[in-house]
Short mmCIF file of C-alpha atoms in Angstrom, two decimals:
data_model
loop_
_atom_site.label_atom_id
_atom_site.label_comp_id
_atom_site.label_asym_id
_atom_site.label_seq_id
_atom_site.Cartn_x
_atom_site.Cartn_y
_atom_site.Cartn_z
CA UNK A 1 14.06 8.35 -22.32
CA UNK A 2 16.16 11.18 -20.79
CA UNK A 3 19.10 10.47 -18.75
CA UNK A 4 18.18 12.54 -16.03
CA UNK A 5 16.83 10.51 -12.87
CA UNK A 6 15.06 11.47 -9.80
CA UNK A 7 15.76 9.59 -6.81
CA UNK A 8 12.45 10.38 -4.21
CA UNK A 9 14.24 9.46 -0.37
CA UNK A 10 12.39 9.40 2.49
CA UNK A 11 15.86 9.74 4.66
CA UNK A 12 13.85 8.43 8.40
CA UNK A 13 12.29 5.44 5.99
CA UNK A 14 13.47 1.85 8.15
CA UNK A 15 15.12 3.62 11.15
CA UNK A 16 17.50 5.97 8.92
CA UNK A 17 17.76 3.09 6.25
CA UNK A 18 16.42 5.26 4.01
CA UNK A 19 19.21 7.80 4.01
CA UNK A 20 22.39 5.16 3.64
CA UNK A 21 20.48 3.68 0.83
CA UNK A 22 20.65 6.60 -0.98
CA UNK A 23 24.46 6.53 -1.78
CA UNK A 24 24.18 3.07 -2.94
CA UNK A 25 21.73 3.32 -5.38
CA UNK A 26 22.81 6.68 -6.38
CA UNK A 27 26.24 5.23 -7.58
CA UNK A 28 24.53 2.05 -9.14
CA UNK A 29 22.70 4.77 -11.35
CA UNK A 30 25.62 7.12 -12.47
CA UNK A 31 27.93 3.63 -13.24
CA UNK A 32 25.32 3.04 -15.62
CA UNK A 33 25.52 6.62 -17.29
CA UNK A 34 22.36 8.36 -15.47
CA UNK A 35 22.54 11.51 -13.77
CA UNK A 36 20.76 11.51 -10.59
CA UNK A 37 18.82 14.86 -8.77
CA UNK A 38 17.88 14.02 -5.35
CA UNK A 39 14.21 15.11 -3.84
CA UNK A 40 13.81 15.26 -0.08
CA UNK A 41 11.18 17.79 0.84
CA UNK A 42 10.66 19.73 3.71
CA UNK A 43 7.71 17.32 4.43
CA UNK A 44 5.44 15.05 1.88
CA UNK A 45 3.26 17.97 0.40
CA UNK A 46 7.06 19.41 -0.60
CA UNK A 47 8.15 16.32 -1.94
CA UNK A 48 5.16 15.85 -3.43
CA UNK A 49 5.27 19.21 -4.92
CA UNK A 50 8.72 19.06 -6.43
CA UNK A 51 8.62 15.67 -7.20
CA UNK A 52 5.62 16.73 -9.77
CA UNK A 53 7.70 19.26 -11.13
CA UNK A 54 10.85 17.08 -11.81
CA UNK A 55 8.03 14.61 -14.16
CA UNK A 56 6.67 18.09 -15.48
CA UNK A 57 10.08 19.17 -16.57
CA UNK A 58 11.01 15.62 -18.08
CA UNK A 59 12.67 13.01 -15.95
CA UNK A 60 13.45 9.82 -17.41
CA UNK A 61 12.66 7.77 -14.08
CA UNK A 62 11.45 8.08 -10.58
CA UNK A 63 13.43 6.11 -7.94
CA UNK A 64 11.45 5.88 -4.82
CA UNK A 65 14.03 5.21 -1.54
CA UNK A 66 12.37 4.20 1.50
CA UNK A 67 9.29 1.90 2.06
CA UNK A 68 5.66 2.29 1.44
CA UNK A 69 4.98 5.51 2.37
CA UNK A 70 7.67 7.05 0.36
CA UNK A 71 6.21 4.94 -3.05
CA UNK A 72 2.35 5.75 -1.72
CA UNK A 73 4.12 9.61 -2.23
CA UNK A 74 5.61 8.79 -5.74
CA UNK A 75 2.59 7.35 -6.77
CA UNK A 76 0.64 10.38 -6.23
CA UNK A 77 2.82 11.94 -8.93
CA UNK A 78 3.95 9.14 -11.27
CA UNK A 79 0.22 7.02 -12.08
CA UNK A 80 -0.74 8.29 -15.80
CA UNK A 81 2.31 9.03 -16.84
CA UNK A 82 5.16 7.44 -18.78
CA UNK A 83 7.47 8.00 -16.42
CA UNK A 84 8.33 5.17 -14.54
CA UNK A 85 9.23 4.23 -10.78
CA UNK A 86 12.10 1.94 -9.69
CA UNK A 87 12.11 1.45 -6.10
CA UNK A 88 14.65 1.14 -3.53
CA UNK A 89 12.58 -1.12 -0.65
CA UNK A 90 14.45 -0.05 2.52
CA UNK A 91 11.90 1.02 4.93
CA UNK A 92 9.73 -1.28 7.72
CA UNK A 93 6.84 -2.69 5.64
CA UNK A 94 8.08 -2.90 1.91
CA UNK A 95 4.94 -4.59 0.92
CA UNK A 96 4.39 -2.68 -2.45
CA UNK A 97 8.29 -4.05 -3.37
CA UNK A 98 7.33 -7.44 -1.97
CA UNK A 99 3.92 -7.82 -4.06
CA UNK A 100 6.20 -6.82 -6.73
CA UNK A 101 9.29 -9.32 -6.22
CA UNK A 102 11.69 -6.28 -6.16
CA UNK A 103 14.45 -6.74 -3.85
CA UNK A 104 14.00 -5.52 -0.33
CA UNK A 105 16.91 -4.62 2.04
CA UNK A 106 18.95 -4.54 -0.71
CA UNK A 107 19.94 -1.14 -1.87
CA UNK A 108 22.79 -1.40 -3.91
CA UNK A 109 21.22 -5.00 -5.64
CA UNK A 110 18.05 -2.77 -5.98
CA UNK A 111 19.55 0.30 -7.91
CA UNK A 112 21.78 -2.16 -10.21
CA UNK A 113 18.08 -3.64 -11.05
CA UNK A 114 16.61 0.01 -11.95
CA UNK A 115 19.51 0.96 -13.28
CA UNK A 116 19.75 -2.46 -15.85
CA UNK A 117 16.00 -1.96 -16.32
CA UNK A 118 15.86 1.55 -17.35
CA UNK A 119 18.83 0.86 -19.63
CA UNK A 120 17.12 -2.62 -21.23
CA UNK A 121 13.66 -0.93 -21.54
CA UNK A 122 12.28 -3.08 -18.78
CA UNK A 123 9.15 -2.23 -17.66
CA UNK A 124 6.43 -3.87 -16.23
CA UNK A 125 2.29 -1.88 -16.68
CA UNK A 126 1.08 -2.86 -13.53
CA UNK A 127 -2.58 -1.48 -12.06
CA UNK A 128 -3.02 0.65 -9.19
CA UNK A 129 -6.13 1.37 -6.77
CA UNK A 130 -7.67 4.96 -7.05
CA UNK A 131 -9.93 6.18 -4.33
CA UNK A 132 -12.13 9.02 -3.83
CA UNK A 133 -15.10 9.92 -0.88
CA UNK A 134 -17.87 7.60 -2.23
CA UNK A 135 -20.13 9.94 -4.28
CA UNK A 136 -17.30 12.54 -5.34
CA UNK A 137 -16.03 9.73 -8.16
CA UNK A 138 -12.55 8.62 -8.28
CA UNK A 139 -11.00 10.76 -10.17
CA UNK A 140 -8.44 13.05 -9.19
CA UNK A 141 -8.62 10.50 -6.50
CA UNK A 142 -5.82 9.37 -3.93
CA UNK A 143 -3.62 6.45 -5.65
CA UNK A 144 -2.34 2.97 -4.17
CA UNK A 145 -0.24 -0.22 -4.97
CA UNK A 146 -1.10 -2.69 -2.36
CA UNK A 147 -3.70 -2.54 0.10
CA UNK A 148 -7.06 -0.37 1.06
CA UNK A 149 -8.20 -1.68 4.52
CA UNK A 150 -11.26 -1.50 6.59
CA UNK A 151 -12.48 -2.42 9.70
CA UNK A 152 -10.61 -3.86 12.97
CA UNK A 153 -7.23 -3.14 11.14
CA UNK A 154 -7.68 0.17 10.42
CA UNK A 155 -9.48 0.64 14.24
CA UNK A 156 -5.87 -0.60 15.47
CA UNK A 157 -3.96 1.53 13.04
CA UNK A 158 -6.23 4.65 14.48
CA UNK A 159 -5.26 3.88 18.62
CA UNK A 160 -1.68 3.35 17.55
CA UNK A 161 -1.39 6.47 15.64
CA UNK A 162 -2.70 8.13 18.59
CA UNK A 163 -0.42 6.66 21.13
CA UNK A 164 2.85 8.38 21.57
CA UNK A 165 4.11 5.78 23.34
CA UNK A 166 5.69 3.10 23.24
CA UNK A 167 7.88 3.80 20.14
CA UNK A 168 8.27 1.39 17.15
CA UNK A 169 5.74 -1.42 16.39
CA UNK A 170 5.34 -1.93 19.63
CA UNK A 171 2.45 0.17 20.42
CA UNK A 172 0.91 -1.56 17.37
CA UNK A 173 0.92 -4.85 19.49
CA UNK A 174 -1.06 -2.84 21.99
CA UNK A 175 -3.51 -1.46 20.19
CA UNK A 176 -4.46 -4.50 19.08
CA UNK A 177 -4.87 -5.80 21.96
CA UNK A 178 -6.38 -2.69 23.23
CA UNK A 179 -9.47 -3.59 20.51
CA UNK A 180 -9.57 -6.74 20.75
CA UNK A 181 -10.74 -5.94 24.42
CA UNK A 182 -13.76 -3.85 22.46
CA UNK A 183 -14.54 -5.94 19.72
CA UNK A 184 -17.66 -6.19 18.22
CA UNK A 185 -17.87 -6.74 14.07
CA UNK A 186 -19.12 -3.64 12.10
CA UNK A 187 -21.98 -3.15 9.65
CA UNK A 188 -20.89 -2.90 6.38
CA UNK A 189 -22.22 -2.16 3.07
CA UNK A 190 -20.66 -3.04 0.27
CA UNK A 191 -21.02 -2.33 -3.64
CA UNK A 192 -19.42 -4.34 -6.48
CA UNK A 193 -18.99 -3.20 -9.80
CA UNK A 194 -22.46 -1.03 -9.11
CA UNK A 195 -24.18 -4.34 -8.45
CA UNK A 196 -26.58 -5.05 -5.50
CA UNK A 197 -25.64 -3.76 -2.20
CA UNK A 198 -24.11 -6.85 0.09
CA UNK A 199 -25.36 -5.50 4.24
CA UNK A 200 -23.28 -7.59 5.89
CA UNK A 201 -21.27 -7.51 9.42
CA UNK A 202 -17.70 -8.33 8.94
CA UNK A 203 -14.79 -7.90 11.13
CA UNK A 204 -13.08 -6.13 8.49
CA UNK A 205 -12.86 -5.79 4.47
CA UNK A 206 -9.61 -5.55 2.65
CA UNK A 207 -9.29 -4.34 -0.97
CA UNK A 208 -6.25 -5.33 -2.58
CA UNK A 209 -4.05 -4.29 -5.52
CA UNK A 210 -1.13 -6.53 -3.94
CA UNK A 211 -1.37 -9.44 -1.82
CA UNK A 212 -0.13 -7.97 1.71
CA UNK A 213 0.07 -5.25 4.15
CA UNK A 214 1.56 -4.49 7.51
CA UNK A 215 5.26 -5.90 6.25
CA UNK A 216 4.26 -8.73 5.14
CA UNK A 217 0.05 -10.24 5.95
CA UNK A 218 -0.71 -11.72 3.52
CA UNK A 219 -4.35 -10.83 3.50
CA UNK A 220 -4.86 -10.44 -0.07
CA UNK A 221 -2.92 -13.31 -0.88
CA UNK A 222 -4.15 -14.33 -4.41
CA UNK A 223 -4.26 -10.80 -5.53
CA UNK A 224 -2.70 -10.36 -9.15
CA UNK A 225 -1.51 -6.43 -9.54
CA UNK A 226 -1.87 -6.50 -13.52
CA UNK A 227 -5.54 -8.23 -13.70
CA UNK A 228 -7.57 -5.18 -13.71
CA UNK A 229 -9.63 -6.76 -10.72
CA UNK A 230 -9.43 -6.09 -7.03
CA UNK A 231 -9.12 -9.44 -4.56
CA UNK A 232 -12.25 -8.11 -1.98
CA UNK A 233 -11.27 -9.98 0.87
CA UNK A 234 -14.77 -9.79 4.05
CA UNK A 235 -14.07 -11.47 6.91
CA UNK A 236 -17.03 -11.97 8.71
CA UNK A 237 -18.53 -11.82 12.03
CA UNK A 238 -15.96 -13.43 13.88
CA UNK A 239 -15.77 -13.67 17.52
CA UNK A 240 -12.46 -12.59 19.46
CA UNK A 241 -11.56 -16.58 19.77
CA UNK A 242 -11.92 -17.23 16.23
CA UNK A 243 -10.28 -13.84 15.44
CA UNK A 244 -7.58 -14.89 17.51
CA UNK A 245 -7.45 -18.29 15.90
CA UNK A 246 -7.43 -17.25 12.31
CA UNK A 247 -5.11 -13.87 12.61
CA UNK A 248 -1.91 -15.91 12.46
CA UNK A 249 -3.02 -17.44 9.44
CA UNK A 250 -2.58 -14.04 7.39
CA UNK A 251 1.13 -14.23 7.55
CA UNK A 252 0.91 -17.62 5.18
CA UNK A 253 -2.41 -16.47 3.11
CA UNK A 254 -4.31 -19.50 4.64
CA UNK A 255 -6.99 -17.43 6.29
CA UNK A 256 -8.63 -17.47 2.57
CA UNK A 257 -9.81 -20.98 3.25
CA UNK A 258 -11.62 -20.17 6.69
CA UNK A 259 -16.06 -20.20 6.45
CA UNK A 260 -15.70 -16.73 8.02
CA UNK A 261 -13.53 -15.12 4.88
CA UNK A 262 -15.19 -14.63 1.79
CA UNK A 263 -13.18 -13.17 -1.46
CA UNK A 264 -14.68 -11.18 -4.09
CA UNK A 265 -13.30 -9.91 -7.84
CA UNK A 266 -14.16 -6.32 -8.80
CA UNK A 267 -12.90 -4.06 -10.87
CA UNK A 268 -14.69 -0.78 -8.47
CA UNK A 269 -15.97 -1.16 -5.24
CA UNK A 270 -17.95 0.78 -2.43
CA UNK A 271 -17.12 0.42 1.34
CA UNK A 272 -19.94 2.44 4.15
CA UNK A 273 -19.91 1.85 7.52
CA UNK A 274 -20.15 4.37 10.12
CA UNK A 275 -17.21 5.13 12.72
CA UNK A 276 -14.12 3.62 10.17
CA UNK A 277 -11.45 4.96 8.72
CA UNK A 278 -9.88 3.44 5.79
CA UNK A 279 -6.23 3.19 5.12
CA UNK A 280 -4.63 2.46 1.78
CA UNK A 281 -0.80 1.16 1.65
CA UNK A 282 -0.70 2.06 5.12
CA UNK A 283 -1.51 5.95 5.26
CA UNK A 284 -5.01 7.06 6.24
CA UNK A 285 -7.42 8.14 3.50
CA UNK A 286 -10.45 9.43 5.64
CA UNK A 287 -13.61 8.09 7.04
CA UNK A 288 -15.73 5.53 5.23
CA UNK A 289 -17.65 6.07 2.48
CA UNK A 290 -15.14 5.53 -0.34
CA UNK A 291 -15.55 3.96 -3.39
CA UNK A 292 -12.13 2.94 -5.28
CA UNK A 293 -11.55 1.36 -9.19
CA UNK A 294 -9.12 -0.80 -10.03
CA UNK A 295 -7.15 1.21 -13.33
CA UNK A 296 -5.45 -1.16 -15.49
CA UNK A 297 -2.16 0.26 -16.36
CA UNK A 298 -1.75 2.87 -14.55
CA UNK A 299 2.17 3.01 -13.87
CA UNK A 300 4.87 1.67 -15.24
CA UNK A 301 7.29 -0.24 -13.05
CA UNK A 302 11.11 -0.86 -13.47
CA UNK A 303 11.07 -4.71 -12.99
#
């Protein structure tokens, strides 16, 4: 494994965490003999971009800084290979490093781990998500570690995206509240393992790699990220009171048991329903159809 490591910061990751964490985990690599090249990027395609050059040209490791978004990025560039990621979990979600138990919030304990790993040979194979338009096939596909999402979810992440104000999570709290006001369960189709096709209405369908989303709902909760198998989480055709009722339950998992929720195993799965956009570890993918396949093995993780 070459010596040379690439630390991938997203610097405006957690409110500017993402650039103090840097230092930290920069120095936790060099004490332990690496040499470390920083990638910023003008923006993610130029991150992207020279962050597939640095594994083109050889790196020994990728170190992703920031939260999701920033590992979503180095996935892009890191699933097939033998290169493998560390990451540094310093951003507002952190689900992928939660699903993962990696330290989170933690720079300096987090690069000591990487470092130790990449010098022990520690790595964990660990599956990722890979999803394509439904009818193009998956490969060449967009990549993910924790969640693809559907439905009332992804409605609320598509009115808080548009709203420039309030800053912060805030507006997320809005926009829920904002659809909640217009909610009405979708119909679905759904596709497992190229089975029968379940028509169903459901409130929302969640397709996970990892157990949780949205820093930290749980709505995947008994997902298992080196089974092969997506946890296909419907829940039904709830009304806004029951809705109400169960969404606090996602923060513990315990929604699973609720007669409205109904999990699935697949290893590939197809999502249509008109008017919804799907979102995988928290950035948008496009509108529904997509079909995604769970790939065993598909990136190495410094654990």
């Amino acid at each position: 494994m070459s010596a040379d490591i690439t630390l991938l910061v997203n610097p405006t990751a957690g409110r500017g965490r993402g650039a103090h964490a840097a230092q930290p985990a920069a120095s936790a690599l060099r004490a332990a003999g690496f040499s470390v090249r920083t990638v910023l990027g003008a923006d993610a395609g130029d991150a992207l971009a020279r962050l597939r050059t640095a594994v083109r040209e050889g790196t020994g490791a990728v170190i992703a800084v920031g939260g999701d978004g920033v590992v979503s990025l180095a996935l892009q560039a890191l699933a097939g290979t033998l290169v493998p990621l560390g990451v540094i979990a310093v951003g507002t979600g952190n689900d992928f490093a939660r699903a993962m138990g990696l330290p989170v919030g933690e720079p300096a304990r987090a690069g000591r781990l990487a470092a130790e790993a990449l010098k022990e040979g520690r790595i964990r194979e660990i599956d990722l998500g890979r999803v394509a338009q439904a009818g193009a096939g998956a490969e060449g596909g967009t990549w993910y570690g924790t969640v693809l999402c559907s439905g009332f979810d992804s409605r609320v992440n598509d009115r808080g995206n548009r709203m420039r104000l309030p800053a912060g999570r805030f507006k997320y709290d809005l926009a829920m509240l904002a659809e909640l006001a217009a909610f009405r369960p979708f119909p679905y189709r759904i596709t497992l393992d190229g089975g029968p096709v379940i028509e169903t209405e459901a409130t929302l369908v969640a397709v996970g790699n990892g157990s949780s989303y949205g820093g930290g709902m749980r709505i995947c909760a008994d997902a298992v990220p080196d089974d092969g198998l997506f946890d296909v989480v419907v829940v039904g055709d709830c009304s806004r009171a029951t809705l109400l009722k169960v969404f606090p339950q996602v923060y513990k998992g315990t929604h699973l048991s609720h007669p409205k929720v109904t999990v699935h195993r697949a290893a590939k799965i197809t999502l249509e329903a008109a008017g919804i956009t799907a979102y995988a570890d928290g950035e948008p993918l496009g509108p529904l159809p997509v079909s995604a396949d769970c790939v065993p093995g598909a990136l190495r993780l410094l654990a």
